[in-house]
Coordinates of C-alpha atoms and ligand atoms in Angstrom, one line a residue:
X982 CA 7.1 -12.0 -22.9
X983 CA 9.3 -9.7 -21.3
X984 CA 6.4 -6.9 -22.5
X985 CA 4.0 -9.0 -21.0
X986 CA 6.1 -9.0 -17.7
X987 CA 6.7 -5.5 -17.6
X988 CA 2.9 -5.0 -18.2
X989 CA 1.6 -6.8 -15.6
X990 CA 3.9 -5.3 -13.5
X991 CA 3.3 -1.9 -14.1
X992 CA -0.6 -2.7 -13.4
X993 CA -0.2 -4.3 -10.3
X994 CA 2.2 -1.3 -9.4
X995 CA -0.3 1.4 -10.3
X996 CA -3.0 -0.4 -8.1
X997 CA -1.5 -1.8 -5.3
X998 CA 1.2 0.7 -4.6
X999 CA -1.6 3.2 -4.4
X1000 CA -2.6 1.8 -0.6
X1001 CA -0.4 1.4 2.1
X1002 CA -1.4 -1.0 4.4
X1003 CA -1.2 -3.2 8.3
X1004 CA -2.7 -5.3 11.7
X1005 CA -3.0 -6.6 15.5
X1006 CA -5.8 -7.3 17.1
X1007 CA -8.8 -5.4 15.7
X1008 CA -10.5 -6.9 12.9
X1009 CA -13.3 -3.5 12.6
X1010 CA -11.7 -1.1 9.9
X1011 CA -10.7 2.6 11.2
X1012 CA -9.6 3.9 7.9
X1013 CA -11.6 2.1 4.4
X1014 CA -10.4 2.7 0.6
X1015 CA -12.7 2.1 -2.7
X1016 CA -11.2 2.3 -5.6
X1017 CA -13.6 2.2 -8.6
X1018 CA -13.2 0.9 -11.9
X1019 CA -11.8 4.7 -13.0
X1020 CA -9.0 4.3 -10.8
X1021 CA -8.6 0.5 -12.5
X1022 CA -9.1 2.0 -16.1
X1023 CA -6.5 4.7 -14.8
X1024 CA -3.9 2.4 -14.1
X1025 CA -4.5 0.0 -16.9
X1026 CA -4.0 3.1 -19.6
X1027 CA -0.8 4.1 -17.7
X1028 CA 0.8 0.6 -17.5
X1029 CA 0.2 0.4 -21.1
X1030 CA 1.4 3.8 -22.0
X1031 CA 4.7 2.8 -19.8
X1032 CA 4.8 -0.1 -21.3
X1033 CA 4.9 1.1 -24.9
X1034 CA 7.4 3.9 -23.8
X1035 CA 9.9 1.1 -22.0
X1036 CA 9.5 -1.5 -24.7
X1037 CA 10.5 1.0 -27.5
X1038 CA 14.0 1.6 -25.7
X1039 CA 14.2 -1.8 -24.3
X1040 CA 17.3 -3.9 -25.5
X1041 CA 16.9 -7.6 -26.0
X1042 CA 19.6 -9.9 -25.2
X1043 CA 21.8 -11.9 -28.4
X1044 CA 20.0 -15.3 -28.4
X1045 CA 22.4 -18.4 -29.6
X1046 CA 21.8 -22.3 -29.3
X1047 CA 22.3 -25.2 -31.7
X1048 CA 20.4 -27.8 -34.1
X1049 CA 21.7 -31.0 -35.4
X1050 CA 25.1 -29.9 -36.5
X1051 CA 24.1 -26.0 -36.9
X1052 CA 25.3 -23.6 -34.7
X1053 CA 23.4 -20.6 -33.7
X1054 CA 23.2 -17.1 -32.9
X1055 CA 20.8 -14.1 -33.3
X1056 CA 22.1 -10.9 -32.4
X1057 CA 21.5 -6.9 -32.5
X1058 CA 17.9 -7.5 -31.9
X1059 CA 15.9 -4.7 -32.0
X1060 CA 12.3 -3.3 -32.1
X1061 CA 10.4 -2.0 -35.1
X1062 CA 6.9 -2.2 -34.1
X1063 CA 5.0 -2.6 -31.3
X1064 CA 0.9 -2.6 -31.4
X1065 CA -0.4 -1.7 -27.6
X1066 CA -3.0 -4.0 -27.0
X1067 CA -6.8 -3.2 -26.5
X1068 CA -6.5 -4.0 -22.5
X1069 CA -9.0 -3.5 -19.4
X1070 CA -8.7 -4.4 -16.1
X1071 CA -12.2 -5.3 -14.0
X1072 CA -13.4 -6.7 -10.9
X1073 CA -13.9 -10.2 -10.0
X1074 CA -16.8 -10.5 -8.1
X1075 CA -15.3 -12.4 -4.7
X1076 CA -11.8 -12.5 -6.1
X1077 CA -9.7 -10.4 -7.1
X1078 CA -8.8 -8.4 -10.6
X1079 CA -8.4 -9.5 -14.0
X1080 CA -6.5 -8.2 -16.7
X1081 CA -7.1 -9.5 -20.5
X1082 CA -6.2 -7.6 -23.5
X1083 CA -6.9 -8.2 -27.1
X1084 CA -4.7 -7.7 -30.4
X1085 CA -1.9 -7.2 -29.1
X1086 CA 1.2 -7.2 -31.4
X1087 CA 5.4 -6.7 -31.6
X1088 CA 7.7 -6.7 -34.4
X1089 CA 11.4 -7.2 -34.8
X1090 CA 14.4 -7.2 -37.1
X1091 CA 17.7 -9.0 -35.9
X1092 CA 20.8 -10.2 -37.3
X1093 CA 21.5 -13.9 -38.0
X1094 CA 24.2 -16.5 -38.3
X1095 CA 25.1 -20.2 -38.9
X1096 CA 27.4 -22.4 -38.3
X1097 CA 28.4 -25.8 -39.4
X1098 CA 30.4 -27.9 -36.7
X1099 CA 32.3 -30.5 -38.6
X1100 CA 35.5 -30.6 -40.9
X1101 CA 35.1 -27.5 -42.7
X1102 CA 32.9 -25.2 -40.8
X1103 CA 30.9 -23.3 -43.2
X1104 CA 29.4 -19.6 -42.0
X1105 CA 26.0 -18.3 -43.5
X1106 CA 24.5 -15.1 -42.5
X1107 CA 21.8 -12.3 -42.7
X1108 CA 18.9 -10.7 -41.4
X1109 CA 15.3 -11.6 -40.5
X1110 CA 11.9 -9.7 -39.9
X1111 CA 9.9 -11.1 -37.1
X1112 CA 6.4 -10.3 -36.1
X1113 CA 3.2 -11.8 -34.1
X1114 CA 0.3 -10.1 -34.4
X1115 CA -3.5 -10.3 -32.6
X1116 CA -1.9 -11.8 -29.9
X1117 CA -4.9 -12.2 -26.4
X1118 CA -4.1 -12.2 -23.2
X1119 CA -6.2 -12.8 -19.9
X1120 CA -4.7 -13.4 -16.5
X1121 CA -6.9 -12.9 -13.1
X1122 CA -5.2 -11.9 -10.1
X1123 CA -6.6 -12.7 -6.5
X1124 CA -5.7 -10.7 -3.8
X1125 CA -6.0 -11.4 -0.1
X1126 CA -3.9 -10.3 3.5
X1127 CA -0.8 -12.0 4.9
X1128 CA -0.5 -12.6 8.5
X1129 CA 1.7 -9.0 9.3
X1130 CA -1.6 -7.1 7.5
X1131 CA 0.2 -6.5 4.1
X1132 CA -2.0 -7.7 1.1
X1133 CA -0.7 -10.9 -0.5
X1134 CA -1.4 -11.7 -4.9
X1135 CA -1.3 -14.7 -6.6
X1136 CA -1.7 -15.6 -10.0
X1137 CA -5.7 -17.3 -10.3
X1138 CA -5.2 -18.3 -14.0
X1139 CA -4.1 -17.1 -17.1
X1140 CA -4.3 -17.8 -21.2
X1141 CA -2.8 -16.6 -24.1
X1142 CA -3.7 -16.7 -27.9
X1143 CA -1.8 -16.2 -30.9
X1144 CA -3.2 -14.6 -33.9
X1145 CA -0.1 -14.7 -36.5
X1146 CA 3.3 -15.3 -37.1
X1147 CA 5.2 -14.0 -39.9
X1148 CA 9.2 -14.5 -40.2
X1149 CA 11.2 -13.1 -43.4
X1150 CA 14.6 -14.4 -43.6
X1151 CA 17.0 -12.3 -45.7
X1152 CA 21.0 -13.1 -47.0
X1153 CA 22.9 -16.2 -47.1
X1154 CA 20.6 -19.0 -48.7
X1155 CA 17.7 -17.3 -48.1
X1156 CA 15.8 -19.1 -50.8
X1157 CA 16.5 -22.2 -49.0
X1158 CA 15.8 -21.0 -45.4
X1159 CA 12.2 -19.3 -46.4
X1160 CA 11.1 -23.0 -47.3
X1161 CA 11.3 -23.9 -43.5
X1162 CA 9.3 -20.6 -43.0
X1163 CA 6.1 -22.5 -42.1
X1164 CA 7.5 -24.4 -39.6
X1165 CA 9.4 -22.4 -37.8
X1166 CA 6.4 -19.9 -37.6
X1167 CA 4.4 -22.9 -36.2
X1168 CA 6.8 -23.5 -33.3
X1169 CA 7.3 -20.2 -32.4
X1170 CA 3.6 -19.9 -32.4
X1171 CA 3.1 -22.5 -30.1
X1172 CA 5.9 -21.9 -27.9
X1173 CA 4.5 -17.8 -27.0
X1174 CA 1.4 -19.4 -25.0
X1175 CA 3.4 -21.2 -22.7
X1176 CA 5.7 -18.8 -22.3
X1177 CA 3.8 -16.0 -21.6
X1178 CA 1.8 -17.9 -19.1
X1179 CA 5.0 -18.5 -17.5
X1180 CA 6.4 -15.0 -17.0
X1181 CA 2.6 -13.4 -16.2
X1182 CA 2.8 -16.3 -13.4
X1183 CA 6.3 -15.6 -12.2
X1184 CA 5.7 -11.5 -12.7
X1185 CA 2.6 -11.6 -10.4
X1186 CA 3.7 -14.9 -7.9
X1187 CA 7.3 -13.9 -7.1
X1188 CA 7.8 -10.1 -8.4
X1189 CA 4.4 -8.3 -7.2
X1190 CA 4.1 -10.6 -4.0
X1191 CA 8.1 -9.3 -3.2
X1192 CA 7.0 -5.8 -3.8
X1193 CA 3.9 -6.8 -1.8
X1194 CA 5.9 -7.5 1.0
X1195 CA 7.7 -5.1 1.1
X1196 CA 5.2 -2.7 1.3
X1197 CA 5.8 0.4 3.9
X1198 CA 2.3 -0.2 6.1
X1199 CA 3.3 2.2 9.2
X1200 CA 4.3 5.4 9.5
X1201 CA 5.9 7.6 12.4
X1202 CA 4.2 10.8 13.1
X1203 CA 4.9 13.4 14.9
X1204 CA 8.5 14.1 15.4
X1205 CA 8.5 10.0 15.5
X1206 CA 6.5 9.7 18.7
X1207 CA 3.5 8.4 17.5
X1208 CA 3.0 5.3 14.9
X1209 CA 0.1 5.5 11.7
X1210 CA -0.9 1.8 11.3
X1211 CA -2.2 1.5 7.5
X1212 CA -2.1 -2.6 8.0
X1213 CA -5.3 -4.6 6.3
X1214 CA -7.5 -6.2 8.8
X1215 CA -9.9 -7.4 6.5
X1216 CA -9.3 -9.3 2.9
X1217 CA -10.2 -6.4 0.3
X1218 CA -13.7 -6.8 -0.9
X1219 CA -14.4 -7.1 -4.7
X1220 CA -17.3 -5.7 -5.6
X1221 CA -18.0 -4.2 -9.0
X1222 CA -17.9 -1.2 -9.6
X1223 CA -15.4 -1.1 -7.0
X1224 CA -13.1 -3.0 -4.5
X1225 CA -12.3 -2.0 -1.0
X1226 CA -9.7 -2.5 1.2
X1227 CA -9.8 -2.2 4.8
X1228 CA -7.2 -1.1 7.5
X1229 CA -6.0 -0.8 11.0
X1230 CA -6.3 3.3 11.0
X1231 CA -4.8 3.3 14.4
X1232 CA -2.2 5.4 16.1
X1233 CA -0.5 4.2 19.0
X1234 CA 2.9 5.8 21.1
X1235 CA 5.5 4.3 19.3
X1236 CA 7.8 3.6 22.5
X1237 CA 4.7 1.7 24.1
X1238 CA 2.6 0.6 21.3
X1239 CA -1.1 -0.1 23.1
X1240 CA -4.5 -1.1 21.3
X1241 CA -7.1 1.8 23.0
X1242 CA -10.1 0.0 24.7
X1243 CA -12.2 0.6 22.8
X1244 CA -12.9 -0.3 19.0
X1245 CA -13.8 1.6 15.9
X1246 CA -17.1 2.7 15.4
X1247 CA -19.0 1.5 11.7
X1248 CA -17.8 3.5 8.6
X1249 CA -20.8 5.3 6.8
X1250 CA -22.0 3.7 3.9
X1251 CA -21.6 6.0 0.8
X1252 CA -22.4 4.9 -2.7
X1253 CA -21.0 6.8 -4.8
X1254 CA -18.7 5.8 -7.5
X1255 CA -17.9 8.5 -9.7
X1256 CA -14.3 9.5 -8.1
X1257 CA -11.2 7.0 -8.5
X1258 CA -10.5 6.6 -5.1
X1259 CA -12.4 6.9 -1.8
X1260 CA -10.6 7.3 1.4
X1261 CA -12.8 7.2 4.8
X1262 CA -11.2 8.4 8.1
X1263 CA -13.0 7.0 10.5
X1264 CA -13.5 8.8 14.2
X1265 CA -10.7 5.6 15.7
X1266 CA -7.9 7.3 13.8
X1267 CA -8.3 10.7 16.1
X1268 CA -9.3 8.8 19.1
X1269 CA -6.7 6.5 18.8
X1270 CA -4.2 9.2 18.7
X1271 CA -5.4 11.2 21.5
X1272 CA -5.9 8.0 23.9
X1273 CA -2.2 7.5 23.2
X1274 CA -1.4 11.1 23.7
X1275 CA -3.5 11.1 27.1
X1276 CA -1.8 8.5 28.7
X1277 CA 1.7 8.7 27.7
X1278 CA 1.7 12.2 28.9
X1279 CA 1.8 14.2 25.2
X1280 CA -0.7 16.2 26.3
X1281 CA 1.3 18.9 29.0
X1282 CA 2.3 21.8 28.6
X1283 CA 4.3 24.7 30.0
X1284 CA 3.7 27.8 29.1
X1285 CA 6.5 30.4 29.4
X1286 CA 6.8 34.2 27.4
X1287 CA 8.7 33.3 24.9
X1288 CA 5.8 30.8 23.6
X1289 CA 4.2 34.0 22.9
X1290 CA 4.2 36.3 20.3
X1291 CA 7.0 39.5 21.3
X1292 CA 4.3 42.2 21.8
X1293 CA 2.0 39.4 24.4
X1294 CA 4.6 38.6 26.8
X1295 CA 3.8 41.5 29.2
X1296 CA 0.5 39.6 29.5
X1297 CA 2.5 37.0 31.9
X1298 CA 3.7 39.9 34.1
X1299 CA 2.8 40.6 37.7
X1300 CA 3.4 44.0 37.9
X1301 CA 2.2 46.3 34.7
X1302 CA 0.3 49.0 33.7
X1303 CA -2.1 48.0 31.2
X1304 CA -3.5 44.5 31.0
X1305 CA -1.6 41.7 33.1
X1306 CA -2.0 38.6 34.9
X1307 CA -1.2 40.4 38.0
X1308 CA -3.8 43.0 37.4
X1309 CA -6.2 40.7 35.8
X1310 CA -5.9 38.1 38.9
X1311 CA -5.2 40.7 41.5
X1312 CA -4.3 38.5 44.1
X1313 CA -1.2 37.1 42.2
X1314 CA 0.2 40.9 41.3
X1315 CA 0.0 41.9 45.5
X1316 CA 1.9 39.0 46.6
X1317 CA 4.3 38.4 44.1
X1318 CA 5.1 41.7 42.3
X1319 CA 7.8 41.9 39.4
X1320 CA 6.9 38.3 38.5
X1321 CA 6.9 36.3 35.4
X1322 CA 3.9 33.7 35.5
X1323 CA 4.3 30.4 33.9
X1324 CA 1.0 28.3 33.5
X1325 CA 1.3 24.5 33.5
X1326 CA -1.3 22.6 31.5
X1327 CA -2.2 19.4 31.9
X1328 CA -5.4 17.4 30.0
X1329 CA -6.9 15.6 32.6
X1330 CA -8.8 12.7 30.9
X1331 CA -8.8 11.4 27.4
X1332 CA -9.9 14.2 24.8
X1333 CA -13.6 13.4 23.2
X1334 CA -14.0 13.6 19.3
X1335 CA -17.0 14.1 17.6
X1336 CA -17.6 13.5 13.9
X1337 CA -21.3 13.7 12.3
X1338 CA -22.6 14.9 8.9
X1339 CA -20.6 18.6 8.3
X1340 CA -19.5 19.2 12.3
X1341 CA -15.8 18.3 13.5
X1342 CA -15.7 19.1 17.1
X1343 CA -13.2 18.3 19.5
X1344 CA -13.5 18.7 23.1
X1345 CA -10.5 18.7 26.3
X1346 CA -10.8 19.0 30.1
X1347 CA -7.7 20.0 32.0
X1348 CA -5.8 21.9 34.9
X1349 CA -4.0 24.8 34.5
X1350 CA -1.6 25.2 37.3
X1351 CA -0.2 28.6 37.9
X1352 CA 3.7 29.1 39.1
X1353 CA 5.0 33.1 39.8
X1354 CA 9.0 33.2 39.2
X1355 CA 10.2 35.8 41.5
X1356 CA 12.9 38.1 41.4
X1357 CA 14.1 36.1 44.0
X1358 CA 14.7 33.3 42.0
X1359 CA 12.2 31.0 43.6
X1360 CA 8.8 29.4 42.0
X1361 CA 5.9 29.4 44.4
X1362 CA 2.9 27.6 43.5
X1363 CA 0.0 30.3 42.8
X1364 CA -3.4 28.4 42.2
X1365 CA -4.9 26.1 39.7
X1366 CA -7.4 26.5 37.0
X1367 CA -9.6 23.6 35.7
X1368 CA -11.0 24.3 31.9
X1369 CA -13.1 22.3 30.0
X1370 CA -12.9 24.0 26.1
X1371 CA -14.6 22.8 22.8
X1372 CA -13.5 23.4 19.6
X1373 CA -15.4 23.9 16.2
X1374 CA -12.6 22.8 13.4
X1375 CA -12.5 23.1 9.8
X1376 CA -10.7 20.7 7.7
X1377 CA -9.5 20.6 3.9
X1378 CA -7.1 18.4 2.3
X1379 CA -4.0 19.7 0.5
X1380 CA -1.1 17.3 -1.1
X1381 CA -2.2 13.9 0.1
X1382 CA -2.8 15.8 4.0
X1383 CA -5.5 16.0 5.7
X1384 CA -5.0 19.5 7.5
X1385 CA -7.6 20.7 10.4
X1386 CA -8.1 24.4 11.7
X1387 CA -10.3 25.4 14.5
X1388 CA -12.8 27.6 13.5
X1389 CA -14.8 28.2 16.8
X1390 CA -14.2 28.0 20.7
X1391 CA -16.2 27.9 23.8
X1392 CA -15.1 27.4 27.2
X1393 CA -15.6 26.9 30.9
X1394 CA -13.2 27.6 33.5
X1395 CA -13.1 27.7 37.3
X1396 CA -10.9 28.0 40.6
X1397 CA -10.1 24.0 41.5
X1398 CA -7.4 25.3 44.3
X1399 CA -5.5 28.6 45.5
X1400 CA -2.7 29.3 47.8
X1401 CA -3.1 33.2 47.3
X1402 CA -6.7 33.2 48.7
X1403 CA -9.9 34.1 47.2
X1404 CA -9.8 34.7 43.7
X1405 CA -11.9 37.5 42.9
X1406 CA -10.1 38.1 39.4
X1407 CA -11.2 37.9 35.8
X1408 CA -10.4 34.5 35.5
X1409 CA -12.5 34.4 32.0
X1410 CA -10.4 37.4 30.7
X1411 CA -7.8 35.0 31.2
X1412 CA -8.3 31.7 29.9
X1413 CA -9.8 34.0 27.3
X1414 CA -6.1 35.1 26.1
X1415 CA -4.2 32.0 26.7
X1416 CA -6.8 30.0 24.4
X1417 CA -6.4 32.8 21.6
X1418 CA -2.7 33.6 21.9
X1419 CA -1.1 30.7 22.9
X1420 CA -3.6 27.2 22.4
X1421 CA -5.1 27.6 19.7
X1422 CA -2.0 28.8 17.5
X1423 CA -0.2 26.1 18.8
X1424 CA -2.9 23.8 17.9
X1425 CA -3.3 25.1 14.2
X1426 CA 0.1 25.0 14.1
X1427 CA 0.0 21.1 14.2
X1428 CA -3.1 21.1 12.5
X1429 CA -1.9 22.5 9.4
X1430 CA 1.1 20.0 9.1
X1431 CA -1.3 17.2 8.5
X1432 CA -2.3 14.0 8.7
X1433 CA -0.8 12.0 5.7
X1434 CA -2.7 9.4 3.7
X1435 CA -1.3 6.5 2.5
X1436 CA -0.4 7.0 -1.2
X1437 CA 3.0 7.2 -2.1
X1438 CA 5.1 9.9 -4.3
X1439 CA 4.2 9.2 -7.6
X1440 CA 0.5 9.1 -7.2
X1441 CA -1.4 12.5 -6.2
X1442 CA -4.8 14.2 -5.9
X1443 CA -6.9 15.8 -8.5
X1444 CA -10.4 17.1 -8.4
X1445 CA -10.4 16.5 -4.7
X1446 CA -14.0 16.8 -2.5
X1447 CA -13.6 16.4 1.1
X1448 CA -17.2 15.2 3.3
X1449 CA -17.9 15.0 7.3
X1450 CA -20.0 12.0 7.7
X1451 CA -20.9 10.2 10.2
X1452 CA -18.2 9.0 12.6
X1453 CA -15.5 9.9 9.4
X1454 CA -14.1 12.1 7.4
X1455 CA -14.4 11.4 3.4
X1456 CA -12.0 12.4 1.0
X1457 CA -13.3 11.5 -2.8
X1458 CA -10.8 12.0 -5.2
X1459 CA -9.5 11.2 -8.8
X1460 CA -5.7 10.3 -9.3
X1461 CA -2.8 11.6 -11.2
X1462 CA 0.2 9.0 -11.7
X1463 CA 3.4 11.4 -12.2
X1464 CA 6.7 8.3 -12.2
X1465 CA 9.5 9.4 -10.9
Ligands
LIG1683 C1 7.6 42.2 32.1 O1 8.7 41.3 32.3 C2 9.8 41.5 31.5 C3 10.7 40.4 31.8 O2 11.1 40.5 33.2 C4 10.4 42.8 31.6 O3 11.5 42.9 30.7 C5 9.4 43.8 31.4 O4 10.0 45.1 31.6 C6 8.2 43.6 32.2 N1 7.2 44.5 31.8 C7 6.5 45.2 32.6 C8 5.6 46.1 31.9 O5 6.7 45.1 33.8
LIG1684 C1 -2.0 15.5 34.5 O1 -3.2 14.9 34.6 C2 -3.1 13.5 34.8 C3 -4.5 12.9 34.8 O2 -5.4 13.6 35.7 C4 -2.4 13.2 36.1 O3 -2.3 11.8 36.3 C5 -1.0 13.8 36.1 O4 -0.4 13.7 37.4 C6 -1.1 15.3 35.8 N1 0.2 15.8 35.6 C7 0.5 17.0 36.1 C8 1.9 17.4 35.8 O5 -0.2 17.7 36.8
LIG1685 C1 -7.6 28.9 11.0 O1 -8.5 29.5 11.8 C2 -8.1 30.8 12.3 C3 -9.2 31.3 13.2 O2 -9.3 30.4 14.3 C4 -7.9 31.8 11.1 O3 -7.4 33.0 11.6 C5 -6.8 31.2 10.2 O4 -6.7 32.0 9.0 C6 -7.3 29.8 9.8 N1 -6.2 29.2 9.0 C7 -6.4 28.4 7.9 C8 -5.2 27.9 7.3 O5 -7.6 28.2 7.5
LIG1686 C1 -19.6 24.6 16.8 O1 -20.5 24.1 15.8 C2 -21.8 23.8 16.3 C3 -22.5 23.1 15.2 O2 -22.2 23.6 13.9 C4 -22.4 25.1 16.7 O3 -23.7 24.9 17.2 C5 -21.6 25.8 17.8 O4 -22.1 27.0 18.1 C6 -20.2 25.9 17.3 N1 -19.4 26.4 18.5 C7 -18.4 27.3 18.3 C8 -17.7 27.6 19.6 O5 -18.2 27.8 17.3
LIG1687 C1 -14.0 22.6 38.2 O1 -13.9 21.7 39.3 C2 -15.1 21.9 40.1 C3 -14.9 21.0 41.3 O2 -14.5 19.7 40.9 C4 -16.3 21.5 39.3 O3 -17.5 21.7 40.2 C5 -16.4 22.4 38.1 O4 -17.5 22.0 37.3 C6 -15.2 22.3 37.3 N1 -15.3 23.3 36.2 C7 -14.9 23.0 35.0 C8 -15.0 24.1 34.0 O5 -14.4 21.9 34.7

């Protein structure tokens, strides 16, 4: 029974601590999981292998007790065979998961002895061989959502069949004790059903619900400003070959936690089956975290020299003899000479994403105000810039992180307001270096520190395929279960 237990557990550990889930408010998906029957064939081979490898070493407790005027006690009970069971676990249509297995089998050796209680208390002892063999199991599992977005189990049903008992009993009287052979293999016989039953119900009602619940379904990201919301908003869908589960996908500012206004588009529809576990992205993630980054003021920047590399500073110059701001803007260099310039940057409206079939683009609109620090000390206002840039990315996904890189650039710029007069400078040349040097670094920067899925430390990535689709990103992927 304890086998059974540590089974079932070890399945509904495999498969459930795979997702990380949670949910306010929007009930459309921004981030889908499928995992197919390979990820559930997966899991059912490693609970049994971790089963077999816990039960060998397991140590099971002295059992004592009394009958009639007998005393009791088996001790130094040990393991000498165990027989994993032929075991699958599917997908119930509507439901949930099942788990049955077939022929499964345990034997044990142990140490007896008797007691009289009476007058003259007599002592008998020995040893005895214990096994049960073609033991069945079958158990379904349904799976929904609590009310804070975590997924909740219960046990559906669950039977147990025993094929056979055999006890030997060896030492003191053993002649006499074999007669009642029979009869005590009957009643341990009938006894295993129930209790199976029992501890499958208690190991999926109390254990896996408690580990359920105590699932970690957001994340902070970003040196902890924003919050990754992984709660369900849907029940999971069970639908052979597969089950899906559905999620929030949302990131909000973690100080002022807001729902955007506006909602997640559909997820693509993608058949395929032949991975373990599908993970879709959808466009509401990104948008989600640049809404919040918009209006909580994440987007700004000031731009000094020592955000660039040693051998670019001069570029932020007034006064120089190769290639400057104040030579490149000449107005700047004649009325503030032997100045440092430090550019402001500022997105001015919410940043568009665009994700369709192999094309990540994203797209920002901003001002770029220009300050001169003098040699006098003081900052004068120069002018401002207003930019409108797209960029091409690239994205791959590396240790359970979805990393993005831009791969192409365009942009507009123009004068929006000066307080040095005309600009007749190069003000392409310019935006031209700041985007190369200093944005787009920065931004790969981020980029390449990644955007974490939820799947914990002992499961990772294997034979891993990365799609743009429409309005998502898809990883497809098979899993490797390493336990800590
Ligand atoms: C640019 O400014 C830095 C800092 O003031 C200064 O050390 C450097 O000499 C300047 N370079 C030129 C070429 O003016
Ligand atoms: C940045 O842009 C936003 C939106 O246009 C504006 O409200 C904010 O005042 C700007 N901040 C700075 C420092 O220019
Ligand atoms: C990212 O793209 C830049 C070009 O924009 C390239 O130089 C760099 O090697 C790329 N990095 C990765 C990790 O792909
Ligand atoms: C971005 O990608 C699109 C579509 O692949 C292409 O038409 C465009 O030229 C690219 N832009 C840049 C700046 O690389
Ligand atoms: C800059 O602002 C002006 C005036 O609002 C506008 O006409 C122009 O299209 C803008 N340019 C860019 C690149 O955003």
């Amino acid at each position: 029974m304890i086998l059974l237990k540590m089974m079932l557990l070890a399945v509904v550990a495999v498969v459930l601590s795979s997702l990380v889930a949670t949910a306010f408010g929007a009930t459309k998906p921004g981030f889908k999981a499928r995992i197919t029957q390979g990820a559930l064939d997966y899991a059912n081979q490693q609970a049994i292998d971790a089963l077999a490898k816990k039960a060998s070493s397991a140590s099971i407790p002295d059992q004592s007790g009394s009958s009639g005027v007998f005393d009791y006690q088996i001790s130094n009970i040990h393991l000498t065979g165990l027989s994993k069971p032929n075991s699958q676990i599917t997908i119930v249509p509507g439901t949930g998961l099942s788990w049955t297995g077939t022929n499964a089998g345990v034997s044990l050796n142990a140490d007896w002895q008797v007691q009289t209680r009476g007058w003259i208390p007599i002592s008998f002892s020995g040893s005895v061989d214990a096994s049960v063999s073609g033991t069945n199991f079958g158990t379904t599992m349904v799976l929904g959502v609590d009310p804070s977005g975590r997924p909740s189990i219960s046990c559906g049903s669950c039977s147990c069949s025993v094929g056979d008992v055999n006890i030997d009993i060896y030492g003191d009287l053993d002649f006499l004790l074999n007669l009642f052979k029979g009869m005590i293999e009957d009643k341990i016989s009938d006894a295993i059903p129930g209790a199976v039953c029992s501890g499958v119900t208690e190991a999926i009602n109390i254990k896996a619900e408690e580990q359920l619940q105590n699932l970690k379904v957001t994340t902070l990201l970003l040196d902890d400003k924003f919050r990754l919301d992984y709660r369900f908003v849907l029940t999971p869908a069970f639908q052979p070959p597969y089950m899906e589960t559905f999620h929030q996908g949302e990131m909000t500012w973690a100080k002022n936690p807001k729902t955007p206004p506006f909602s997640p588009l559909p997820l693509p529809d993608y058949p395929s089956t032949d991975r373990m576990l599908y993970l879709w992205v959808g466009q509401y993630v990104p948008e989600s975290f640049l809404y919040a980054a918009q209006v909580n003021g994440f987007l700004q920047y000031s731009v000094n020299p020592s955000d660039l590399p040693q051998d670019q500073r001069v570029f932020l110059n007034t006064t120089c003899t190769g290639i400057c701001i104040g030579n490149v803007i000449p107005a700047i260099g004649q009325k503030y000479p032997n100045s440092i310039v430090e550019l402001r940057m500022n997105s001015t409206s919410v940043p568009k994403v665009v994700i369709s079939p192999g094309d990540l683009e994203a797209s920002f609109t901003g001002d770029i105000a220009l300050y001169a620090h003098t040699p006098q000390g003081v900052v004068p206002y120069l002018l401002t810039l207003n930019v409108s840039a797209i960029f091409n990315m690239t994205v791959t996904v590396s240790n359970q992180l979805i990393k993005g890189n831009i791969s192409g650039s365009s942009f507009q710029v123009g004068v929006l307001d000066s307080a040095v007069g005309p600009i007749q400078g190069n003000i392409n040349l310019m935006m031209n270096f700041v985007l190369k040097r200093f944005i787009i670094p920065k931004l790969n920067e981020k980029g390449n520190s990644g955007f974490p899925l939820p799947v914990t430390g002992d499961i990772s990535f294997t034979n891993t395929q990365l799609q743009i689709q429409q309005n998502a990103l898809m990883v497809a992927t098979d899993l490797l279960y390493t336990p800590h």
